[in-house]
Coordinates of C-alpha atoms in Angstrom, one line a residue:
M1 CA 0.5 -0.1 -0.2
S2 CA 3.4 2.6 0.3
A3 CA 3.2 2.8 -3.3
P4 CA 2.5 6.6 -5.4
L5 CA -0.5 6.4 -7.4
T6 CA 1.7 7.4 -10.2
S7 CA 3.5 3.9 -10.2
R8 CA 2.2 1.7 -12.9
T9 CA 1.8 -1.6 -10.2
W10 CA -1.3 0.1 -9.3
L11 CA -2.5 -0.5 -12.7
W12 CA -1.3 -4.0 -12.9
L13 CA -2.9 -5.2 -10.2
F14 CA -6.3 -3.4 -10.9
L15 CA -6.5 -5.4 -14.2
L16 CA -5.3 -8.5 -12.2
V17 CA -8.2 -8.5 -9.5
L18 CA -10.6 -7.6 -12.2
G19 CA -9.8 -10.9 -14.2
L20 CA -9.8 -12.6 -11.9
A21 CA -13.1 -11.4 -10.8
F22 CA -14.3 -12.1 -14.4
L23 CA -13.0 -15.4 -14.6
V24 CA -14.3 -17.0 -11.1
N25 CA -16.9 -19.5 -12.8
I26 CA -16.7 -18.0 -15.2
G27 CA -18.8 -20.9 -17.8
S28 CA -21.1 -21.9 -14.3
W29 CA -23.9 -20.7 -16.6
G30 CA -24.6 -21.5 -20.5
P31 CA -24.9 -19.2 -23.4
L32 CA -27.6 -16.7 -23.1
E33 CA -30.0 -16.2 -25.9
S34 CA -30.1 -14.2 -28.3
S35 CA -26.8 -12.7 -28.9
E36 CA -24.4 -14.6 -27.2
A37 CA -25.9 -17.5 -27.9
R38 CA -26.0 -17.1 -31.6
Y39 CA -22.0 -16.1 -31.3
S40 CA -21.7 -19.4 -29.5
E41 CA -23.1 -21.5 -31.5
I42 CA -22.2 -20.4 -35.1
G43 CA -18.5 -20.1 -33.7
R44 CA -19.4 -24.0 -32.9
E45 CA -20.2 -24.9 -36.9
M46 CA -17.0 -23.4 -38.2
L47 CA -14.9 -24.8 -35.5
T48 CA -16.8 -28.3 -36.6
G49 CA -17.2 -27.7 -40.1
Q50 CA -13.6 -26.1 -41.0
D51 CA -15.4 -23.6 -43.2
W52 CA -13.7 -20.1 -42.2
L53 CA -15.2 -18.0 -44.6
H54 CA -19.2 -18.9 -44.5
P55 CA -20.5 -18.8 -40.8
R56 CA -23.4 -21.0 -40.5
L57 CA -26.5 -21.2 -37.6
L58 CA -28.3 -23.9 -36.8
G59 CA -27.1 -25.5 -40.6
I60 CA -27.7 -22.5 -42.4
Q61 CA -25.6 -19.4 -43.9
H62 CA -25.1 -16.8 -41.6
F63 CA -24.0 -13.4 -42.9
H64 CA -25.2 -10.8 -40.3
K65 CA -21.6 -9.8 -40.0
P66 CA -18.1 -10.2 -40.5
P67 CA -16.6 -13.3 -39.2
L68 CA -13.8 -12.4 -36.9
T69 CA -16.1 -13.1 -33.7
Y70 CA -16.9 -16.1 -34.9
W71 CA -13.1 -16.8 -35.6
L72 CA -12.0 -15.6 -32.1
V73 CA -15.8 -17.8 -30.8
A74 CA -13.9 -20.9 -32.7
A75 CA -10.4 -20.0 -31.6
G76 CA -11.8 -20.1 -28.2
L77 CA -13.7 -23.2 -28.2
G78 CA -10.8 -25.4 -30.1
A79 CA -7.7 -24.1 -26.9
F80 CA -9.9 -24.4 -24.3
G81 CA -12.5 -27.4 -24.5
Q82 CA -16.3 -27.0 -26.3
N83 CA -17.9 -24.8 -23.2
A84 CA -19.2 -22.0 -22.0
A85 CA -16.0 -20.5 -20.7
A86 CA -13.8 -20.9 -24.0
V87 CA -15.9 -18.9 -25.8
R88 CA -15.9 -15.6 -22.7
I89 CA -12.5 -15.9 -22.0
L90 CA -11.3 -13.9 -25.0
P91 CA -14.3 -11.3 -24.3
I92 CA -12.9 -10.7 -21.4
L93 CA -9.1 -10.7 -22.4
A94 CA -10.2 -8.0 -25.2
V95 CA -12.1 -6.0 -22.2
L96 CA -9.2 -6.2 -20.4
L97 CA -6.9 -4.6 -23.2
Q98 CA -9.2 -1.8 -23.6
V99 CA -8.2 -0.8 -19.6
L100 CA -4.6 -0.9 -21.0
L101 CA -5.4 1.6 -24.2
V102 CA -7.9 3.6 -21.9
Y103 CA -4.8 3.9 -19.4
G104 CA -2.5 4.0 -23.0
L105 CA -4.8 7.1 -23.9
G106 CA -5.0 9.0 -20.6
Q107 CA -1.6 9.0 -20.6
I108 CA -1.7 11.5 -24.0
L109 CA -4.3 13.3 -23.0
F110 CA -3.4 14.3 -19.8
R111 CA 0.5 14.4 -20.1
G112 CA 2.0 11.7 -18.5
D113 CA -0.2 12.0 -15.8
R114 CA 0.3 8.5 -14.6
A115 CA -2.2 9.1 -11.4
R116 CA -5.3 10.4 -13.8
S117 CA -4.5 7.8 -16.7
L118 CA -4.7 4.9 -13.9
A119 CA -8.4 6.6 -12.6
A120 CA -9.6 6.7 -16.1
A121 CA -8.8 2.9 -16.8
V122 CA -10.2 2.4 -13.4
I123 CA -13.6 4.3 -14.0
Y124 CA -13.9 2.2 -17.5
G125 CA -13.3 -1.3 -15.9
T126 CA -15.9 -0.5 -13.6
L127 CA -18.3 0.8 -15.6
P128 CA -21.8 -1.8 -15.7
V129 CA -22.0 -1.3 -19.0
V130 CA -18.2 -2.6 -19.9
L131 CA -19.1 -5.3 -17.6
I132 CA -22.0 -6.1 -19.4
S133 CA -19.7 -6.8 -22.9
A134 CA -16.7 -8.8 -21.3
L135 CA -20.0 -11.2 -20.0
N136 CA -21.8 -11.2 -22.6
V137 CA -19.9 -12.7 -26.0
T138 CA -20.9 -10.2 -29.1
T139 CA -19.3 -8.2 -31.4
D140 CA -19.0 -4.9 -29.4
A141 CA -16.6 -6.1 -26.9
Y142 CA -14.0 -6.7 -30.0
L143 CA -15.0 -4.0 -31.3
A144 CA -14.3 -1.5 -29.1
T145 CA -11.0 -3.2 -28.3
L146 CA -9.8 -2.3 -32.2
E147 CA -11.1 1.3 -32.2
L148 CA -9.5 2.1 -29.3
A149 CA -6.6 0.0 -30.5
A150 CA -6.8 2.4 -33.9
T151 CA -7.3 5.6 -31.5
Y152 CA -4.3 4.8 -29.2
G153 CA -2.1 4.5 -32.8
I154 CA -2.9 7.5 -34.9
L155 CA -2.7 9.7 -31.1
R156 CA 0.8 8.5 -30.6
Y157 CA 1.2 8.8 -33.9
Y158 CA 0.2 12.9 -34.3
Q159 CA 2.1 13.3 -30.7
Q160 CA 5.5 11.8 -31.2
G161 CA 5.5 10.3 -34.7
G162 CA 7.0 6.6 -35.8
A163 CA 5.4 4.3 -38.7
R164 CA 4.4 1.9 -36.2
W165 CA 1.7 3.8 -34.7
L166 CA 0.1 4.7 -37.8
Y167 CA 0.3 1.0 -39.1
L168 CA -1.6 -0.1 -35.4
F169 CA -4.2 2.6 -36.9
W170 CA -4.7 1.3 -39.6
V171 CA -4.3 -2.3 -39.0
G172 CA -7.0 -1.7 -36.1
L173 CA -9.5 -0.2 -38.4
G174 CA -9.4 -3.2 -41.1
L175 CA -9.8 -5.7 -38.0
A176 CA -12.4 -3.4 -37.3
F177 CA -14.3 -3.3 -40.4
L178 CA -13.7 -6.8 -40.4
T179 CA -16.0 -7.0 -37.2
K180 CA -18.7 -4.9 -37.8
G181 CA -18.2 -3.4 -41.3
P182 CA -17.9 0.6 -41.7
V183 CA -19.5 1.3 -37.9
G184 CA -15.8 0.4 -36.6
F185 CA -14.7 3.7 -37.9
V186 CA -16.9 5.7 -35.6
L187 CA -14.3 6.3 -32.6
P188 CA -10.9 6.4 -34.4
L189 CA -12.4 8.6 -36.8
M190 CA -14.4 11.3 -34.5
A191 CA -10.1 11.0 -32.5
V192 CA -8.9 12.6 -35.6
I193 CA -11.5 15.2 -35.9
S194 CA -11.2 16.3 -32.8
F195 CA -7.3 16.1 -32.7
Y196 CA -7.0 18.9 -35.1
F197 CA -10.6 20.5 -34.6
R198 CA -10.0 24.3 -33.2
E199 CA -6.4 22.9 -31.9
K200 CA -3.2 24.6 -33.7
Q201 CA -1.7 21.4 -34.4
T202 CA 1.0 20.3 -37.0
R203 CA -0.3 18.3 -39.7
R204 CA 1.9 15.8 -40.6
P205 CA 2.6 15.1 -44.3
F206 CA 1.2 12.2 -47.1
T207 CA 4.3 9.3 -46.9
K208 CA 4.7 5.8 -48.2
H209 CA 4.3 4.8 -44.6
H210 CA 0.3 5.7 -45.1
A211 CA -0.1 4.6 -48.2
L212 CA 0.9 1.2 -46.9
G213 CA -1.7 1.5 -44.3
I214 CA -4.3 2.1 -46.0
A215 CA -3.2 -1.4 -48.4
L216 CA -2.8 -2.9 -45.4
F217 CA -6.5 -1.5 -44.6
V218 CA -8.0 -3.2 -47.6
L219 CA -6.2 -6.5 -47.0
V220 CA -7.3 -6.5 -43.4
G221 CA -10.7 -5.1 -43.7
L222 CA -12.0 -5.7 -47.2
S223 CA -10.7 -8.8 -48.3
W224 CA -13.7 -11.5 -46.9
Y225 CA -15.8 -9.1 -48.3
L226 CA -14.0 -8.8 -51.7
Y227 CA -14.2 -12.7 -51.7
L228 CA -17.8 -13.4 -51.4
I229 CA -19.0 -10.3 -53.8
A230 CA -16.4 -12.5 -56.1
E231 CA -18.0 -15.9 -55.2
N232 CA -21.3 -14.7 -55.6
P233 CA -21.8 -11.1 -56.3
A234 CA -26.0 -10.7 -54.9
F235 CA -23.4 -9.8 -52.2
V236 CA -23.2 -6.1 -52.9
R237 CA -26.4 -5.5 -52.3
Y238 CA -26.7 -7.8 -49.2
F239 CA -24.1 -6.4 -47.6
L240 CA -23.8 -2.3 -48.7
F241 CA -27.7 -2.3 -48.6
E242 CA -29.4 -5.1 -45.8
H243 CA -26.6 -5.0 -43.4
T244 CA -25.7 -1.1 -44.0
V245 CA -28.6 1.2 -44.9
E246 CA -31.4 -1.0 -44.0
R247 CA -29.8 -1.8 -40.7
F248 CA -29.3 2.2 -39.8
A249 CA -32.7 3.2 -41.5
N250 CA -35.5 0.6 -41.1
A251 CA -35.6 -0.8 -37.2
A252 CA -38.1 -3.9 -38.4
T253 CA -34.7 -5.1 -40.2
F254 CA -33.6 -6.8 -37.6
N255 CA -36.5 -6.4 -35.2
R256 CA -34.2 -3.9 -33.0
A257 CA -36.7 -0.4 -32.6
K258 CA -36.3 1.3 -29.8
P259 CA -37.0 5.1 -29.4
W260 CA -34.7 7.8 -30.0
W261 CA -33.9 8.7 -26.6
F262 CA -33.0 5.3 -25.8
Y263 CA -29.8 5.7 -25.3
V264 CA -29.8 9.2 -23.8
V265 CA -31.3 7.1 -21.0
L266 CA -29.7 4.1 -20.9
A267 CA -25.9 5.3 -21.8
P268 CA -25.9 7.5 -18.4
A269 CA -28.0 4.1 -16.6
T270 CA -25.3 1.9 -17.0
S271 CA -22.1 4.4 -16.2
L272 CA -23.5 5.1 -12.7
P273 CA -22.1 6.6 -10.2
W274 CA -19.8 8.0 -12.7
S275 CA -22.2 9.5 -15.1
V276 CA -24.3 10.9 -12.2
A277 CA -20.3 13.2 -11.4
L278 CA -19.3 13.7 -15.4
I279 CA -23.3 15.3 -16.3
S280 CA -23.5 17.7 -12.8
R281 CA -19.9 18.9 -13.1
A282 CA -19.6 19.6 -16.8
V283 CA -23.4 21.3 -16.3
R284 CA -21.6 23.5 -13.2
T285 CA -18.5 24.0 -15.2
P286 CA -18.3 27.4 -17.2
W287 CA -17.6 26.4 -21.3
R288 CA -15.2 29.4 -21.6
E289 CA -13.0 27.5 -18.8
V290 CA -12.8 24.1 -20.5
P291 CA -9.7 23.7 -22.8
Q292 CA -10.7 23.1 -26.4
Q293 CA -9.0 19.2 -25.7
W294 CA -11.4 18.1 -23.7
R295 CA -14.1 20.5 -25.0
N296 CA -13.2 17.8 -28.5
V297 CA -13.6 15.1 -26.5
L298 CA -16.6 15.3 -25.1
V299 CA -18.3 16.9 -28.6
F300 CA -16.6 14.1 -30.4
W301 CA -15.8 11.1 -28.7
V302 CA -19.7 11.1 -26.4
V303 CA -22.1 13.6 -28.1
V304 CA -21.6 13.1 -31.8
P305 CA -21.7 9.5 -31.8
L306 CA -24.3 9.0 -29.2
I307 CA -26.1 11.6 -31.7
F308 CA -25.7 9.2 -34.5
F309 CA -26.6 6.1 -32.7
S310 CA -29.4 8.0 -31.3
I311 CA -30.7 8.3 -35.2
S312 CA -30.5 5.0 -36.0
K313 CA -33.9 2.8 -36.3
S314 CA -31.9 -0.2 -35.1
K315 CA -30.3 -0.3 -31.1
L316 CA -29.0 -2.2 -28.7
L317 CA -27.3 -0.8 -25.7
L318 CA -23.6 -2.6 -26.8
Y319 CA -23.4 -0.2 -29.8
V320 CA -22.5 2.7 -28.1
L321 CA -20.0 0.6 -26.2
P322 CA -17.5 3.3 -27.6
I323 CA -18.6 6.7 -26.3
F324 CA -17.0 4.8 -22.3
P325 CA -13.6 5.6 -23.5
G326 CA -14.5 9.2 -23.6
V327 CA -17.1 9.3 -20.8
A328 CA -14.3 7.6 -18.1
L329 CA -12.2 10.3 -19.6
L330 CA -14.4 13.4 -19.0
T331 CA -15.2 12.0 -15.6
V332 CA -11.2 12.5 -14.2
Y333 CA -10.9 15.5 -15.7
Y334 CA -13.9 17.1 -14.5
L335 CA -13.5 15.7 -10.9
G336 CA -9.7 16.2 -11.5
R337 CA -11.0 20.0 -11.1
L338 CA -12.2 19.4 -7.5
T339 CA -10.7 20.2 -4.4
D340 CA -10.4 17.0 -2.0
A341 CA -12.9 19.0 0.5
V342 CA -15.1 18.8 -3.0
L343 CA -14.5 15.4 -4.3
F344 CA -15.3 14.2 -0.1
R345 CA -18.5 15.0 -0.6
W346 CA -18.5 13.0 -3.7
Y347 CA -16.6 10.3 -1.9
V348 CA -19.1 9.7 0.8
G349 CA -22.2 9.4 -1.6
I350 CA -20.5 7.0 -3.8
V351 CA -18.7 4.5 -1.0
A352 CA -22.7 4.5 0.5
L353 CA -24.2 3.9 -2.5
Y354 CA -21.8 0.4 -3.0
G355 CA -22.4 -0.2 0.4
L356 CA -26.7 -0.4 0.5
L357 CA -26.4 -2.4 -3.7
L358 CA -23.9 -4.5 -1.4
A359 CA -26.3 -4.7 1.2
V360 CA -29.4 -5.2 -0.8
L361 CA -27.9 -8.1 -2.8
C362 CA -27.2 -9.4 0.9
L363 CA -30.7 -9.0 1.7
L364 CA -32.3 -10.5 -1.3
P365 CA -33.0 -14.2 -0.5
V366 CA -35.4 -12.5 2.1
L367 CA -36.8 -10.0 -0.4
L368 CA -37.2 -12.5 -2.8
T369 CA -39.5 -15.0 0.4
V370 CA -41.3 -11.6 1.2
F371 CA -41.9 -10.9 -2.9
P372 CA -42.4 -14.2 -4.2
G373 CA -44.1 -12.3 -8.0
I374 CA -40.1 -11.5 -8.6
P375 CA -38.6 -14.6 -10.9
L376 CA -35.4 -14.9 -9.4
E377 CA -33.8 -17.6 -7.2
M378 CA -30.8 -16.7 -4.7
S379 CA -29.5 -19.3 -2.1
P380 CA -28.6 -18.1 1.0
F381 CA -24.8 -19.2 0.4
T382 CA -24.6 -16.8 -2.3
V383 CA -25.1 -14.0 0.3
V384 CA -21.4 -15.2 1.6
R385 CA -20.3 -12.9 -1.2
P386 CA -21.6 -9.3 -1.5
A387 CA -20.9 -10.0 3.1
A388 CA -17.4 -10.0 2.3
G389 CA -17.3 -7.3 -0.1
V390 CA -19.2 -5.2 3.2
I391 CA -16.5 -6.4 5.0
V392 CA -13.2 -6.0 2.8
L393 CA -15.0 -2.4 2.0
V394 CA -15.3 -1.7 5.8
L395 CA -11.5 -2.8 6.3
L396 CA -9.8 -0.9 3.8
L397 CA -11.5 2.3 4.0
T398 CA -10.3 2.2 7.5
L399 CA -7.5 0.4 7.9
W400 CA -6.2 1.8 4.8
D401 CA -3.8 5.1 6.3
Q402 CA -4.4 6.9 2.7
V403 CA -4.9 10.6 3.1
R404 CA -6.0 11.5 -0.3
I405 CA -9.4 11.4 -1.8
A406 CA -9.3 9.5 -5.0
P407 CA -7.4 6.4 -4.3
R408 CA -10.0 5.6 -1.6
I409 CA -12.7 6.3 -3.8
L410 CA -11.0 4.2 -6.8
A411 CA -10.3 1.2 -4.6
A412 CA -13.9 1.4 -3.4
T413 CA -15.0 0.6 -6.4
V414 CA -12.5 -2.0 -7.4
V415 CA -13.6 -4.0 -4.6
F416 CA -17.4 -3.2 -5.0
T417 CA -17.0 -4.2 -8.5
A418 CA -15.1 -7.0 -7.8
A419 CA -17.9 -8.4 -5.1
L420 CA -20.6 -7.4 -7.4
L421 CA -19.4 -10.0 -10.4
L422 CA -18.3 -13.2 -8.4
T423 CA -22.4 -12.6 -6.3
A424 CA -23.3 -12.5 -10.5
K425 CA -22.1 -15.9 -11.3
P426 CA -24.4 -18.0 -9.0
I427 CA -27.4 -15.8 -9.6
M428 CA -26.5 -16.1 -13.1
D429 CA -26.5 -20.4 -12.2
Q430 CA -29.2 -20.2 -10.6
N431 CA -32.2 -18.4 -12.8
E432 CA -30.6 -19.9 -15.9
L433 CA -33.7 -20.7 -18.0
A434 CA -34.8 -17.0 -16.4
F435 CA -31.9 -15.6 -18.3
N436 CA -33.1 -17.6 -22.0
G437 CA -30.3 -20.5 -21.1
S438 CA -30.9 -23.8 -22.5
R439 CA -28.5 -25.8 -20.5
P440 CA -31.2 -26.4 -17.9
L441 CA -33.0 -28.1 -21.1
V442 CA -30.3 -30.0 -22.0
E443 CA -29.5 -31.5 -18.4
F444 CA -33.1 -32.9 -18.4
L445 CA -32.4 -34.6 -22.0
R446 CA -29.5 -36.1 -20.3
Q447 CA -31.3 -37.1 -17.3
H448 CA -33.7 -39.0 -19.6
Q449 CA -31.2 -40.3 -21.7
L450 CA -33.0 -38.2 -24.2
T451 CA -30.2 -36.4 -26.0
K452 CA -29.5 -39.4 -28.5
R453 CA -32.6 -38.5 -30.7
T454 CA -33.8 -36.0 -32.5
V455 CA -34.8 -32.7 -30.6
L456 CA -37.2 -30.9 -32.3
V457 CA -37.8 -27.0 -31.5
Y458 CA -41.0 -25.5 -31.7
N459 CA -41.5 -22.2 -33.2
E460 CA -38.4 -20.8 -31.7
L461 CA -34.6 -20.6 -33.1
L462 CA -32.7 -21.8 -30.0
P463 CA -28.7 -21.8 -30.9
S464 CA -27.6 -22.1 -26.8
L465 CA -30.0 -25.3 -27.1
A466 CA -27.9 -26.8 -30.5
F467 CA -24.6 -25.6 -28.7
E468 CA -25.3 -27.1 -25.1
L469 CA -26.1 -30.5 -27.3
G470 CA -23.3 -30.4 -29.4
K471 CA -25.5 -31.3 -32.2
L472 CA -28.5 -30.0 -34.5
P473 CA -32.1 -30.1 -33.3
V474 CA -35.1 -29.5 -36.0
S475 CA -36.4 -26.1 -35.9
L476 CA -40.3 -26.1 -36.5
Y477 CA -41.3 -22.7 -37.8
D478 CA -45.0 -21.6 -37.2
G479 CA -44.6 -17.8 -37.4
N480 CA -42.3 -16.6 -35.4
E481 CA -40.0 -14.7 -37.6
N482 CA -36.8 -15.2 -35.4
L483 CA -37.4 -18.5 -37.4
H484 CA -37.9 -16.9 -41.3
R485 CA -34.0 -17.4 -42.2
E486 CA -32.4 -16.0 -45.2
T487 CA -31.6 -19.1 -47.7
Q488 CA -30.6 -17.3 -51.1
F489 CA -27.5 -18.1 -50.9
E490 CA -27.4 -22.2 -49.8
A491 CA -26.8 -24.2 -52.7
D492 CA -29.0 -26.8 -52.8
E493 CA -31.7 -27.6 -50.1
T494 CA -30.3 -29.6 -47.5
W495 CA -31.2 -27.1 -44.8
R496 CA -34.6 -28.1 -45.0
R497 CA -33.6 -30.8 -42.5
N498 CA -33.0 -29.0 -39.9
L499 CA -36.2 -26.2 -40.4
I500 CA -39.4 -27.4 -41.2
M501 CA -41.9 -24.7 -42.4
L502 CA -45.6 -26.5 -40.4
P503 CA -47.7 -23.9 -43.0
D504 CA -46.0 -25.4 -45.7
S505 CA -48.0 -28.8 -45.9
R506 CA -45.0 -30.3 -48.5
Q507 CA -43.1 -30.9 -45.4
E508 CA -45.6 -33.2 -43.5
P509 CA -44.0 -36.6 -45.1
Y510 CA -40.6 -35.6 -43.2
L511 CA -42.0 -34.3 -40.0
G512 CA -44.0 -37.4 -39.7
S513 CA -41.0 -39.3 -41.0
L514 CA -39.1 -37.7 -37.6
L515 CA -42.6 -38.0 -35.3
V516 CA -42.7 -42.0 -35.8
Q517 CA -38.8 -42.4 -34.6
H518 CA -39.8 -40.9 -31.0
P519 CA -37.9 -37.3 -30.9
A520 CA -37.9 -35.1 -27.5
L521 CA -40.0 -31.7 -28.5
L522 CA -39.0 -28.3 -26.5
V523 CA -42.4 -26.1 -26.6
K524 CA -42.2 -23.0 -25.0
G525 CA -45.2 -21.6 -23.3
E526 CA -48.3 -23.3 -25.5
L527 CA -48.9 -25.2 -29.2
K528 CA -50.9 -23.8 -31.6
E529 CA -54.5 -25.7 -31.6
E530 CA -53.9 -26.8 -34.9
R531 CA -50.8 -28.2 -33.7
K532 CA -51.7 -30.1 -30.7
W533 CA -52.4 -33.3 -33.3
M534 CA -48.3 -34.5 -32.5
L535 CA -48.7 -34.8 -29.3
R536 CA -50.4 -38.3 -29.6
Y537 CA -46.8 -38.9 -30.4
F538 CA -45.4 -38.6 -27.1
T539 CA -46.3 -40.2 -23.3
H540 CA -44.5 -38.3 -21.0
H541 CA -43.8 -34.7 -20.6
E542 CA -42.3 -32.1 -17.5
G543 CA -42.1 -28.8 -17.6
L544 CA -39.3 -26.1 -17.1
G545 CA -39.9 -22.4 -16.7
K546 CA -41.9 -21.4 -19.6
W547 CA -40.9 -24.6 -21.0
T548 CA -42.5 -28.2 -21.5
I549 CA -40.4 -31.3 -22.6
Y550 CA -42.2 -33.9 -24.4
W551 CA -40.7 -37.2 -25.5

């Protein structure tokens, strides 16, 4: 505890604590629907089929995203085994790398001030939205990492030159494009604009390294797209229109309609308590007193991207993950203007909030008993973890002889975050069906020796079940548009083995041939009245949450 806040020891200690809190029991629940299960299953099918250029979801080609995330999922499964922990390890490492990159950006923006850089890294690494991104396998954690790498590279290049930083920018940009397409440009482009906007910066001349960097971007970022377009020219319209223009302009295309204010509310809510500190201090600080650099960070790293994503018709929380490095850096800048006396009030409020939340977690088993309508379960033994967090928090803040306020706030934040992560794992495990996981369903099938039979899933797209089973179920479409798959790129009709369109009478013979083989049928809710004739092929049934299993 004698190391000064300027020591990098604190940064590595924070990464160690955060990494361990992430990794403990990381596989105790299976992939959850819909995004995490989808990426996990596509990676599993890619590894099994060894086709690295044509991603498949439940046996049907799936080109909604470029392949980098699928490659990384498959790499995790190949390295660590085909289990839920394997698909989550690499996103966790990506988030830890993001923390390092935020520290590096802090070194640039705070002119080498290690204490403030560390504070920005700690705040970023403990934001609720960042924790969610690490524990939910999607493109967004990888995209944020690559955007941050590109941003760090170009700012280091502007700061001190060096071709390697320019190459980092272009390669990072290419990999971001291979992760999620054009949206990967947002943060790096905003960083470039903010560096020059009303700033008297010397512009660096165009050199051969720029040309080589652009060539690297084309090779890395566009190679997969160009390969598929050469294979089938229909991909030009598919990528440019359906998955760029339509995704941005038409919410109905991917069923992700949200109101315009979705991010205006959710972005601050998922960055508490720091968003309150940032907004309150930014409102109270006269604009003329804010240096141009920090005005640019606020406008171009936070406000403009937030407006851009708010205009988009397709919205999910993690789409705006790239704004939060700016949020963390700005929070440190604004709070760094305060005296210790003023900062102490924030310290008291933040620590009180942490204590209150941990106390609620300790009382949660009792609250669930008093209010049985809450659809959660929690073992009494789970409260040991938040209770331990309270004890460590009290001991740290009473026995540590640190008189400065900033280190105490950061230490309390790390302790709270570690306790929260450790408590979340058993809650996820105990409520997997409520959180849309399929592992309890597969455990039931194993207990009744049903996993070797054909598994039918009625009117639900359930890649989490395929991941846990290690094989493809047969999906029965009966109006759920999530099951209305894109089959225009299929070379033959083999995909119909795993997707039966119940309204199509031509598929009834195939369905009948499956039913006489004594399959297992999974139904969420109720079968439609006109489909209940299928039940005569089953002699047993049992309910698990919202699901009924027939066999």
